[in-house]
CSV table of C-alpha atoms and ligand atoms in Angstrom, one decimal:
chain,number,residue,atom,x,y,z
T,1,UNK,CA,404.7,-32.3,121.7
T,2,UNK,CA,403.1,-35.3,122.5
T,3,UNK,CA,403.1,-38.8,120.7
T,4,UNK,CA,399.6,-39.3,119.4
T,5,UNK,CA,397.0,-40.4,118.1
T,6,UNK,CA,397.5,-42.9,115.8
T,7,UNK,CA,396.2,-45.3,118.8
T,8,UNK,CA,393.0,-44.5,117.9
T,9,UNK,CA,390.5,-46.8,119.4
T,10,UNK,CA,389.1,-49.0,116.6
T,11,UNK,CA,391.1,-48.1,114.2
T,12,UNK,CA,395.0,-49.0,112.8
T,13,UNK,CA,397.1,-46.7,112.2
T,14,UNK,CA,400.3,-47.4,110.6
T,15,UNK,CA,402.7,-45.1,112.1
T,16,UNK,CA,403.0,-43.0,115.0
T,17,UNK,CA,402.8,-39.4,114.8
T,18,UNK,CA,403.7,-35.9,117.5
T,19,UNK,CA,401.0,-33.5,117.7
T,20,UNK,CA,401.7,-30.3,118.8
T,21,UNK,CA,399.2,-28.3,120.6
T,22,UNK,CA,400.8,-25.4,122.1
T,23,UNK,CA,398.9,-23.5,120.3
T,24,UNK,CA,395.6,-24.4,121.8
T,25,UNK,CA,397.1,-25.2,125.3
T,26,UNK,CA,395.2,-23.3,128.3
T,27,UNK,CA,392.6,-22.3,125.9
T,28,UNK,CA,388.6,-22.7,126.5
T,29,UNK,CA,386.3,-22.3,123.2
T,30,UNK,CA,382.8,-22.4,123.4
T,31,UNK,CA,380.5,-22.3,120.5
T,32,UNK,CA,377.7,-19.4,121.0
T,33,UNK,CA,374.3,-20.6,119.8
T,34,UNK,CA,374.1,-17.3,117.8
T,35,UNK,CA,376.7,-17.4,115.3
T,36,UNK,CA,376.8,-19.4,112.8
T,37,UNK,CA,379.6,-17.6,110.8
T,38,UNK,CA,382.1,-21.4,110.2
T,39,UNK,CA,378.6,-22.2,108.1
T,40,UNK,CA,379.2,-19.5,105.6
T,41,UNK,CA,381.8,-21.8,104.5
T,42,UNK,CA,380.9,-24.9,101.9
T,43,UNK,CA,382.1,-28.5,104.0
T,44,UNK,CA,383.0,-30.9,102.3
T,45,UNK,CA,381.5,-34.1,102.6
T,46,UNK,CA,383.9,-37.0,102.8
T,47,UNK,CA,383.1,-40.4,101.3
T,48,UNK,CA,382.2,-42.0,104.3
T,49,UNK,CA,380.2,-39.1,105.2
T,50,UNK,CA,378.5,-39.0,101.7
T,51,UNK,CA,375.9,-42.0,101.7
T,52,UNK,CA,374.1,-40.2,105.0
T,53,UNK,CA,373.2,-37.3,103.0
T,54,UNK,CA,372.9,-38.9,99.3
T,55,UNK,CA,370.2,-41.3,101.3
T,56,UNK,CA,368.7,-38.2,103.1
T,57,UNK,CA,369.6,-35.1,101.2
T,58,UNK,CA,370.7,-36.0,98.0
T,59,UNK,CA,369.2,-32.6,96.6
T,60,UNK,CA,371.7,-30.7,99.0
T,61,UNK,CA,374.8,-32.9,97.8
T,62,UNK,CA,377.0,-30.9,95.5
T,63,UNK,CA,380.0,-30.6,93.4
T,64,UNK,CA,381.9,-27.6,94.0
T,65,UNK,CA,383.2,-25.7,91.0
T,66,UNK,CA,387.3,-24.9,90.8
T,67,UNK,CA,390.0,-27.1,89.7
T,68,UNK,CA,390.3,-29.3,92.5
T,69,UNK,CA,386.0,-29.9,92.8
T,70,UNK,CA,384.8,-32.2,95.8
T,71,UNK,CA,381.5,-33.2,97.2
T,72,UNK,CA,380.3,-30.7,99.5
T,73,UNK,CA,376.9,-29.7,101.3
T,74,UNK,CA,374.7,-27.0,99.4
T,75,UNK,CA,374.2,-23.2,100.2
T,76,UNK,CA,371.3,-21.1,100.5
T,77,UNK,CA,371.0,-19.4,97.0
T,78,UNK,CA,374.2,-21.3,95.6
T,79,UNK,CA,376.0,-18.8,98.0
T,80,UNK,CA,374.6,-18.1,101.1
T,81,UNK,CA,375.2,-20.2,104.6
T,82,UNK,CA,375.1,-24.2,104.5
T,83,UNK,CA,371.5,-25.1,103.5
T,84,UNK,CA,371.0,-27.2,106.8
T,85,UNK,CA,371.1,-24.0,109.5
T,86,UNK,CA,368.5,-23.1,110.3
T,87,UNK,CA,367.7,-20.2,113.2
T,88,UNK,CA,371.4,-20.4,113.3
T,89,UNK,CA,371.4,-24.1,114.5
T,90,UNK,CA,372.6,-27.1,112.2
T,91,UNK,CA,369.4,-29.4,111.8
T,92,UNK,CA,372.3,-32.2,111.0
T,93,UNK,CA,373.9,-31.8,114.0
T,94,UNK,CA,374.7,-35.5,115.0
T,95,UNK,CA,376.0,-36.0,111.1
T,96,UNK,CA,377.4,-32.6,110.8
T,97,UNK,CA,380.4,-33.1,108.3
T,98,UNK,CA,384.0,-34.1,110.0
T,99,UNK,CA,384.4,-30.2,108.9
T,100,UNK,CA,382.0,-28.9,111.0
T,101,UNK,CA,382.8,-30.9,113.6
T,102,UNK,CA,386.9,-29.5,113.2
T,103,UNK,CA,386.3,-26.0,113.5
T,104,UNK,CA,387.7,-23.9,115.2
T,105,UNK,CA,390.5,-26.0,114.9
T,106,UNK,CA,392.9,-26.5,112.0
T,107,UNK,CA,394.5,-29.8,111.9
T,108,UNK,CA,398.0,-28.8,109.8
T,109,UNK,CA,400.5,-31.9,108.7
T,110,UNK,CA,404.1,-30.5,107.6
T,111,UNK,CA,406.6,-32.9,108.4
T,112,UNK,CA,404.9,-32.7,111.5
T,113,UNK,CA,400.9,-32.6,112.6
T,114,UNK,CA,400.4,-29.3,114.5
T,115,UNK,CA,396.8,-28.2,115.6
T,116,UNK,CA,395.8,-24.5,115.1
T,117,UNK,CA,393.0,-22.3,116.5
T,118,UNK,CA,391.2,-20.1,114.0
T,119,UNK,CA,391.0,-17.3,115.8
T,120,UNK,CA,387.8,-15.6,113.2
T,121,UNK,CA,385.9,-17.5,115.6
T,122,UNK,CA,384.2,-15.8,118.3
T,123,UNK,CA,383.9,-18.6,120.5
T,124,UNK,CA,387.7,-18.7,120.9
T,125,UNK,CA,387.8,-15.4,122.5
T,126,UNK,CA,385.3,-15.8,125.6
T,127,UNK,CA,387.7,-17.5,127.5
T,128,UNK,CA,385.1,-20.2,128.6
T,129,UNK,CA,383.9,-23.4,127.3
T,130,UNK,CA,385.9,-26.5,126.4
T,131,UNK,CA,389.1,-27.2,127.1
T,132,UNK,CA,390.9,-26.8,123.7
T,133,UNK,CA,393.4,-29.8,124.0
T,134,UNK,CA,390.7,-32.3,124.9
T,135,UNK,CA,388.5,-31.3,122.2
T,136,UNK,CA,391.6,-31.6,119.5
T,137,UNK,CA,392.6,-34.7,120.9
T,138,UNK,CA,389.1,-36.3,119.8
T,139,UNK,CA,389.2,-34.6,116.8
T,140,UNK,CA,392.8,-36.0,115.9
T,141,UNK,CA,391.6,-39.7,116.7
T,142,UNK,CA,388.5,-39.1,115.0
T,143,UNK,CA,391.0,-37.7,111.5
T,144,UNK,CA,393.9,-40.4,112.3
T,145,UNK,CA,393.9,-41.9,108.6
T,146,UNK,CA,393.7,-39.1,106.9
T,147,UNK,CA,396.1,-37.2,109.0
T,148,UNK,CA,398.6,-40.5,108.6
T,149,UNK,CA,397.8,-40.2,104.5
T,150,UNK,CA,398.4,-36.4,104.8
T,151,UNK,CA,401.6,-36.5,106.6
T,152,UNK,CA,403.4,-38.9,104.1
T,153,UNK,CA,402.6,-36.5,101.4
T,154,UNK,CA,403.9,-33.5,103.2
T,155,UNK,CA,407.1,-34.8,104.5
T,156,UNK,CA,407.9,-35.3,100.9
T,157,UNK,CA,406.7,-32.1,99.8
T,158,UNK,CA,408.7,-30.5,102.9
T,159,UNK,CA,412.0,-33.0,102.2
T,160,UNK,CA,411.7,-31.7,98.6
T,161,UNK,CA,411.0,-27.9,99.7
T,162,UNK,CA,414.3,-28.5,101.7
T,163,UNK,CA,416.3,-29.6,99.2
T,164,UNK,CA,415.8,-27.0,96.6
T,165,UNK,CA,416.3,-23.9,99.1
T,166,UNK,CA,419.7,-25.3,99.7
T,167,UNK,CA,420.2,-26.0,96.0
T,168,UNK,CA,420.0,-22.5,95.4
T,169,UNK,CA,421.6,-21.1,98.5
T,170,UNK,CA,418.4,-19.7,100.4
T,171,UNK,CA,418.0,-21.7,103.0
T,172,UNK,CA,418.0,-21.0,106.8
T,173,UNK,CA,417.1,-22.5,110.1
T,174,UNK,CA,413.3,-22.2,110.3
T,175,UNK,CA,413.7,-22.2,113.9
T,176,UNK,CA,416.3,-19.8,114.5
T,177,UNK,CA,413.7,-17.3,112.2
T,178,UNK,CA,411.3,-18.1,114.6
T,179,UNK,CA,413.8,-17.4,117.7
T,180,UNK,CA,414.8,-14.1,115.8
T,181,UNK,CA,411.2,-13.0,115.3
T,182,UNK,CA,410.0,-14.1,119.0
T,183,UNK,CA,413.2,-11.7,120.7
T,184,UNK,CA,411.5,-8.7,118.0
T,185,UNK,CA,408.2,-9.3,118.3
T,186,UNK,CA,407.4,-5.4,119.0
T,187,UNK,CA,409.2,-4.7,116.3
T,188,UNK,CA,407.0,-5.9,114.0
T,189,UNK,CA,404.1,-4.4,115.6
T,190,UNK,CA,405.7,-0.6,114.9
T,191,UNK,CA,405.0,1.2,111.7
T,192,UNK,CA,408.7,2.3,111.5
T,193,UNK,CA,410.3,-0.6,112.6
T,194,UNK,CA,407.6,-2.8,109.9
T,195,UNK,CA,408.3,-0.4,106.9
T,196,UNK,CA,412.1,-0.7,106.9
T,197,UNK,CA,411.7,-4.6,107.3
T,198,UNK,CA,409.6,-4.7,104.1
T,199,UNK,CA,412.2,-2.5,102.2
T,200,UNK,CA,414.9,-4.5,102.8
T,201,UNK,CA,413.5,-7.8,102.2
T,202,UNK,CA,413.2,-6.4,99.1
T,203,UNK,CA,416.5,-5.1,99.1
T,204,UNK,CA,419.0,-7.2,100.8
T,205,UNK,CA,420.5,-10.4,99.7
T,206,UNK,CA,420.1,-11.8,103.9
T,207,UNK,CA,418.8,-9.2,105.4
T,208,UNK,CA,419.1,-9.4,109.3
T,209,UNK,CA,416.9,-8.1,112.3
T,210,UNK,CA,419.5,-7.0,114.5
T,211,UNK,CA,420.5,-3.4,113.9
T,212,UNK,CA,417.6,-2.4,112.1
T,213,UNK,CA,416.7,1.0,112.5
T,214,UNK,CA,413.0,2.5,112.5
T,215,UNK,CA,412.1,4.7,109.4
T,216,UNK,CA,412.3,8.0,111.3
T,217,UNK,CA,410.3,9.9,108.3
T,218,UNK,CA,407.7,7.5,108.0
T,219,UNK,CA,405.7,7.6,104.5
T,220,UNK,CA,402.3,7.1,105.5
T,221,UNK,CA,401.1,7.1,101.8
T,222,UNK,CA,402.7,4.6,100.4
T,223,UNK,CA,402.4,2.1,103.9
T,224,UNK,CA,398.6,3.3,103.5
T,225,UNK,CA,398.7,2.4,99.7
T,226,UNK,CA,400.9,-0.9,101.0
T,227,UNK,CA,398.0,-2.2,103.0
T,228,UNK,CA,395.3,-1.2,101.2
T,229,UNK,CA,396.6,-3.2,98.3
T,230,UNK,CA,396.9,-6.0,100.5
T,231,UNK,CA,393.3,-6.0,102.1
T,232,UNK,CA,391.4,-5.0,98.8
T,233,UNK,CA,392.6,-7.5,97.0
T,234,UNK,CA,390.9,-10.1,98.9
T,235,UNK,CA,388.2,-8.2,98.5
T,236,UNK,CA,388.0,-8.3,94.8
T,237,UNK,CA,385.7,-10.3,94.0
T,238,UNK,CA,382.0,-10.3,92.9
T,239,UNK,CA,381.4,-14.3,94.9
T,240,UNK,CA,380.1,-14.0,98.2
T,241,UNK,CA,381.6,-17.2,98.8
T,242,UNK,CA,385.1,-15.4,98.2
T,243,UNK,CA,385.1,-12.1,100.0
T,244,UNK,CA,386.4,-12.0,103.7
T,245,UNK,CA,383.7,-12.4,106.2
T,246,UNK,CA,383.2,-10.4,109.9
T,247,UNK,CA,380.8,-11.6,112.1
T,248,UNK,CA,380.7,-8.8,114.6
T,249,UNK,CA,380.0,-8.7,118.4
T,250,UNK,CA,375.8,-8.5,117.2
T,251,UNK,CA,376.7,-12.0,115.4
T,252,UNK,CA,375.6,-10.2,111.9
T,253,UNK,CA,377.9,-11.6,109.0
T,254,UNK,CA,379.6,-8.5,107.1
T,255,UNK,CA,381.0,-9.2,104.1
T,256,UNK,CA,383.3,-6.4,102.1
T,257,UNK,CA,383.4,-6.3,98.4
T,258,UNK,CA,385.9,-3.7,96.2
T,259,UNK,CA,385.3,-2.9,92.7
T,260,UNK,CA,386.6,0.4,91.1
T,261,UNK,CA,388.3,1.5,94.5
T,262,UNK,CA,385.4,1.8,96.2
T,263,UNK,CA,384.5,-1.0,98.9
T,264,UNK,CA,381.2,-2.0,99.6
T,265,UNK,CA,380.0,-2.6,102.9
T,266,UNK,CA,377.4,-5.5,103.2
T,267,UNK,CA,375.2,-7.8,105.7
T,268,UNK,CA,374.3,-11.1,104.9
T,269,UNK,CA,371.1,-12.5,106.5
T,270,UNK,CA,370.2,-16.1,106.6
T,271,UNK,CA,368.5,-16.8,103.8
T,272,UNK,CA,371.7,-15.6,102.0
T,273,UNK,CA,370.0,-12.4,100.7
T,274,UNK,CA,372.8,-9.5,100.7
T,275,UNK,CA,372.1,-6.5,102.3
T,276,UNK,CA,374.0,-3.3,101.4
T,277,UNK,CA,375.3,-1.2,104.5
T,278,UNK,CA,377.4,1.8,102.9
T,279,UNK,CA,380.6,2.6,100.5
T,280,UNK,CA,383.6,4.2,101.0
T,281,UNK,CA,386.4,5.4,98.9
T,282,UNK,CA,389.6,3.1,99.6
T,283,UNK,CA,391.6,5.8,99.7
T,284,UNK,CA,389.4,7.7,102.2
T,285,UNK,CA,390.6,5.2,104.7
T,286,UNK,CA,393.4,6.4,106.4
T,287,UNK,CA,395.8,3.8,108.2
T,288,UNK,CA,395.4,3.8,111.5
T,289,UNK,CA,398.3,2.1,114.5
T,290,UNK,CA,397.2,0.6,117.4
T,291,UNK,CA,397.1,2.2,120.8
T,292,UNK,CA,399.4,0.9,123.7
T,293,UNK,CA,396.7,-1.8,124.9
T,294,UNK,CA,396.0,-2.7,121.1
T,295,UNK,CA,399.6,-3.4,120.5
T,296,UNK,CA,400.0,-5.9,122.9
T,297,UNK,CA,397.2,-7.7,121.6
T,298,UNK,CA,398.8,-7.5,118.1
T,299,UNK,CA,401.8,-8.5,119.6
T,300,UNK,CA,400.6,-11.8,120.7
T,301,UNK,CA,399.1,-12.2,117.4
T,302,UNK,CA,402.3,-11.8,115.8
T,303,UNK,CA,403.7,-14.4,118.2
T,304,UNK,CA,400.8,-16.2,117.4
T,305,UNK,CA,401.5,-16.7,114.0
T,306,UNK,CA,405.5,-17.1,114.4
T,307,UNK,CA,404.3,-20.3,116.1
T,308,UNK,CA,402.2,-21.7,113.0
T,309,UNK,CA,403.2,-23.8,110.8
T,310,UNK,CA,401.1,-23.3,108.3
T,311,UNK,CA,402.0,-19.0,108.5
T,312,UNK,CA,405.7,-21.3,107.7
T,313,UNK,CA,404.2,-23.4,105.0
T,314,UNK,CA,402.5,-20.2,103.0
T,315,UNK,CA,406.1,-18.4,103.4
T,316,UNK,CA,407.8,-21.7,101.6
T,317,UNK,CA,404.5,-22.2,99.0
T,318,UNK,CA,405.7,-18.4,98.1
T,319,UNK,CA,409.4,-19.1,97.7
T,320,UNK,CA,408.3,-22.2,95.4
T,321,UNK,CA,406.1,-20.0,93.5
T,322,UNK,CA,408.7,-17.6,93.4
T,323,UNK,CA,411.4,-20.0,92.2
T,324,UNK,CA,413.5,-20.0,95.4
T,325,UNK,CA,415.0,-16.3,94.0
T,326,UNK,CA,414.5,-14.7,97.7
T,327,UNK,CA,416.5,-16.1,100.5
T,328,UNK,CA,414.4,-17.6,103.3
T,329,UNK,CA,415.1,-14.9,106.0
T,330,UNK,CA,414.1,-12.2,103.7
T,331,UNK,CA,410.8,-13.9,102.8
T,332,UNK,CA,409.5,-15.0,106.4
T,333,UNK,CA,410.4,-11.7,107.7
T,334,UNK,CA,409.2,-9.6,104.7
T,335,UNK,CA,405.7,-11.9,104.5
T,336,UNK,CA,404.9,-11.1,108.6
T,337,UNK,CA,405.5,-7.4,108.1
T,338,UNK,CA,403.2,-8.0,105.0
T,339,UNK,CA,401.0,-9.5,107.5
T,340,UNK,CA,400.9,-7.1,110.2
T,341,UNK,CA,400.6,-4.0,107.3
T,342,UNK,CA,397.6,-6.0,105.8
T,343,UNK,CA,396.0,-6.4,109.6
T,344,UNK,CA,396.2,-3.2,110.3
T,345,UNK,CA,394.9,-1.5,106.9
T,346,UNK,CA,392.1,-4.1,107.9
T,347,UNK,CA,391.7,-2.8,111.1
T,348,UNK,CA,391.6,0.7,109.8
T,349,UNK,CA,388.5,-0.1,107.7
T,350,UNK,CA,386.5,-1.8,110.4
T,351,UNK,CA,387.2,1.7,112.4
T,352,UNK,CA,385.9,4.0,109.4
T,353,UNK,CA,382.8,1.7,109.1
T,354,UNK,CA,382.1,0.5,112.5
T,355,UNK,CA,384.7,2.7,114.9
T,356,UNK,CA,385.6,-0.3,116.9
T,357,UNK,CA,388.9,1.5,117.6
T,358,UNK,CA,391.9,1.2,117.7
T,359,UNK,CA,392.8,0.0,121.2
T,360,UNK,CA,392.8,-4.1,122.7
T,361,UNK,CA,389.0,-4.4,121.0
T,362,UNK,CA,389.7,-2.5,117.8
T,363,UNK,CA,392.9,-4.9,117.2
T,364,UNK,CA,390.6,-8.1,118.6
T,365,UNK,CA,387.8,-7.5,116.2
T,366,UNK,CA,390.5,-7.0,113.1
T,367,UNK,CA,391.8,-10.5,114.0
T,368,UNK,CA,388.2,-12.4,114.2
T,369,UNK,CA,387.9,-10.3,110.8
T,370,UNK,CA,391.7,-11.4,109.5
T,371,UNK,CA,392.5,-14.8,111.2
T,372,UNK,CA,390.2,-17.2,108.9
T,373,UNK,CA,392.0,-15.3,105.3
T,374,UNK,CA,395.3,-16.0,107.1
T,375,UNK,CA,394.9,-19.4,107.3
T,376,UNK,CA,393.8,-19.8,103.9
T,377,UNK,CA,396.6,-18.6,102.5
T,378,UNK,CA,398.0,-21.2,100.2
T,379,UNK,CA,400.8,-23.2,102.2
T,380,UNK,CA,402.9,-26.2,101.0
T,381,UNK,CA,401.8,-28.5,103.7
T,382,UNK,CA,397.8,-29.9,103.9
T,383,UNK,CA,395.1,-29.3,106.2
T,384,UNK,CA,393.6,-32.4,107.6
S,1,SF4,S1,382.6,-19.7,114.2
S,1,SF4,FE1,383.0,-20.6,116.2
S,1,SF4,S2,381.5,-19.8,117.5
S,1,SF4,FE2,380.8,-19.4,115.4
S,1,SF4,S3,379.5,-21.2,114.9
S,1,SF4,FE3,381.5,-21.6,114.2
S,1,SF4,S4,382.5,-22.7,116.0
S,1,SF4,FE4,380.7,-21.7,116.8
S,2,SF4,S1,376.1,-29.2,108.3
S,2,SF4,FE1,375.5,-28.1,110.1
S,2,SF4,S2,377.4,-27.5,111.1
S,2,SF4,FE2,377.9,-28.1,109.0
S,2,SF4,S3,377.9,-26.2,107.8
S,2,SF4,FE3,375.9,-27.1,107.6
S,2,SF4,S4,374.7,-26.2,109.2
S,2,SF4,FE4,376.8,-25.8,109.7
């Protein structure tokens, strides 16, 4: 944790903030010139950003739809990439939106400001390029109001959160969870070990790690049926704009859509145009477990996400919207085996359409495919 940011040169801030960048710390992220894949996603343009564009552009300014609309930047055939790449380079660069400018990085305010890596992009997997920290430093002076606005909000939302778990008896240490989870990791990333964790966090008033035994009789149907629940449900819907995008190792943007049980594989090119690759029946994918390399690399995800707060704040945004009824050991354990199931039935699909297997690469690609959904998980906290 360091103290931060709100020294930023230029500007006032009114309190000081931590920032925690473990998360990022040691990492290099470069950004390959043929991807592309953060401008599938509609930035928002902020106010000061706005009369650059309006002056400029102002046929590419838009209003998105949804109940919380803001100004954002238009996209090829209303769904397609951002209208301004172009060869896969942003012809805006030097007034790219503070968005473009953030990823991969995820500034996240709780009742602190922690920075996350979104790990969908490549360019956080090549092990060369910037140094993380110093690129999230800039980008935390460059955010300092907001983040300052953001914070104020959340601490009350967390103080508030707080409050009501220990109203109604379910709260628990956040941190010991975390230690708890961090001395188990492998035991989430084992199909016995993560099917009896779901049960009885469905089960048990407190349910507790220690002593857990793995399912010896594991029923592959209904962890198959488990996952594939999970995955096709974010792929249920007919927007582009919604359904989980994979840029693969050949930078080409897949995009899976389900309808009737049956997912459809497509590409999207850059004129937004969808191209269709092949179907399969959901049920003809069969769940598949990592090998020995692959779980270590799912293990560090898992560790990965223990670490987050904002993997926290979606476990807390689903005890509020569950009206505090599970206790908060039950749901923070229950939602990373949910996780991990929903990885892996991910995983299995990329395998039955593009066999990237099942080892360290096959578990890599699921989580450049997984990581981006993840973080958009509703959480009580804000993104910056
Ligand atoms: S996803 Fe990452 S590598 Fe790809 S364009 Fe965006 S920042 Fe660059
Ligand atoms: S403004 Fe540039 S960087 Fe931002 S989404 Fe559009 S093309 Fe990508």
């Amino acid at each position: 944790m360091e103290s931060s940011a709100g020294s930023a040169e230029g500007s006032i801030s009114l309190a000081d903030y931590e920032v925690d960048y473990s998360e990022i710390m040691g990492r290099l992220v470069s950004c390959p010139e043929e991807c592309g894949m953060c401008c599938l996603c509609q930035p928002e343009v902020l106010p000061e950003e706005r009369p650059f564009f309006k002056k400029n552009y102002p046929q590419f300014l838009v209003r998105t739809k949804g109940p919380q609309p803001y100004n954002a930047l238009a996209l090829k055939k209303g769904c397609g990439s951002c209208v301004f790449l172009e060869n896969r380079r942003c012809k805006v660069y030097d007034h790219r939106t503070a968005y473009c400018r953030q990823f991969p990085y995820h500034i996240y305010a709780s009742d602190k400001v922690k920075v996350e890596l979104d790990l969908s992009c490549r360019g956080a997997w090549t092990g060369k390029g910037n140094d993380a920290v110093a690129e999230a430093k800039e980008l935390i002076k460059a955010a300092d109001s907001r983040i300052i606005e953001a914070l104020e909000q959340s601490k009350a939302v967390y103080h508030e959160f707080y409050m009501n778990c220990k109203e109604a008896g379910v709260y628990q240490d956040p941190s010991m969870l975390r230690m708890t989870v961090s001395e188990n990791a492998s035991m989430f990333a084992d199909l016995g070990y993560l099917s009896r964790i779901m049960d009885l966090s469905t089960i048990e008033p407190v349910m507790a790690i220690a002593g857990i035994r793995p399912e010896t009789q594991l029923d592959m149907e209904s962890l198959e049926e488990a996952g594939r629940e999970l995955a096709m449900d974010s792929m249920s819907s007919s927007d582009p704009l919604s359904v989980p995008v994979y840029c693969d190792s050949q930078w080409n943007w897949n995009m899976f859509m389900a309808k009737d049980g049956r997912i459809e594989w497509l590409v999207m090119d850059d004129d937004g145009e969808m191209h269709h690759k092949e179907y399969a029946e959901a049920t003809d994918i069969k769940l598949k477990v990592p090998d020995a390399e692959g779980t270590k690399v799912l293990i560090d995800y898992i560790n990965t996400l223990n670490q987050r707060d904002s993997f926290m704040g979606s476990v807390f945004s689903m005890m509020d919207q569950n009206g505090y009824e599970d206790d908060m050991t039950n749901a923070y354990f229950g939602s990373l085996a949910v996780t991990v199931m929903d990885l892996l039935w991910r995983m299995s699909m990329l395998d039955h359409f593009m066999h990237i297997g099942t080892g360290a690469d096959g578990v890599r690609e699921a989580i450049i495919f997984y990581d981006m959904d993840r973080l958009d998980a509703p959480a009580i906290g804000a993104f910056v």
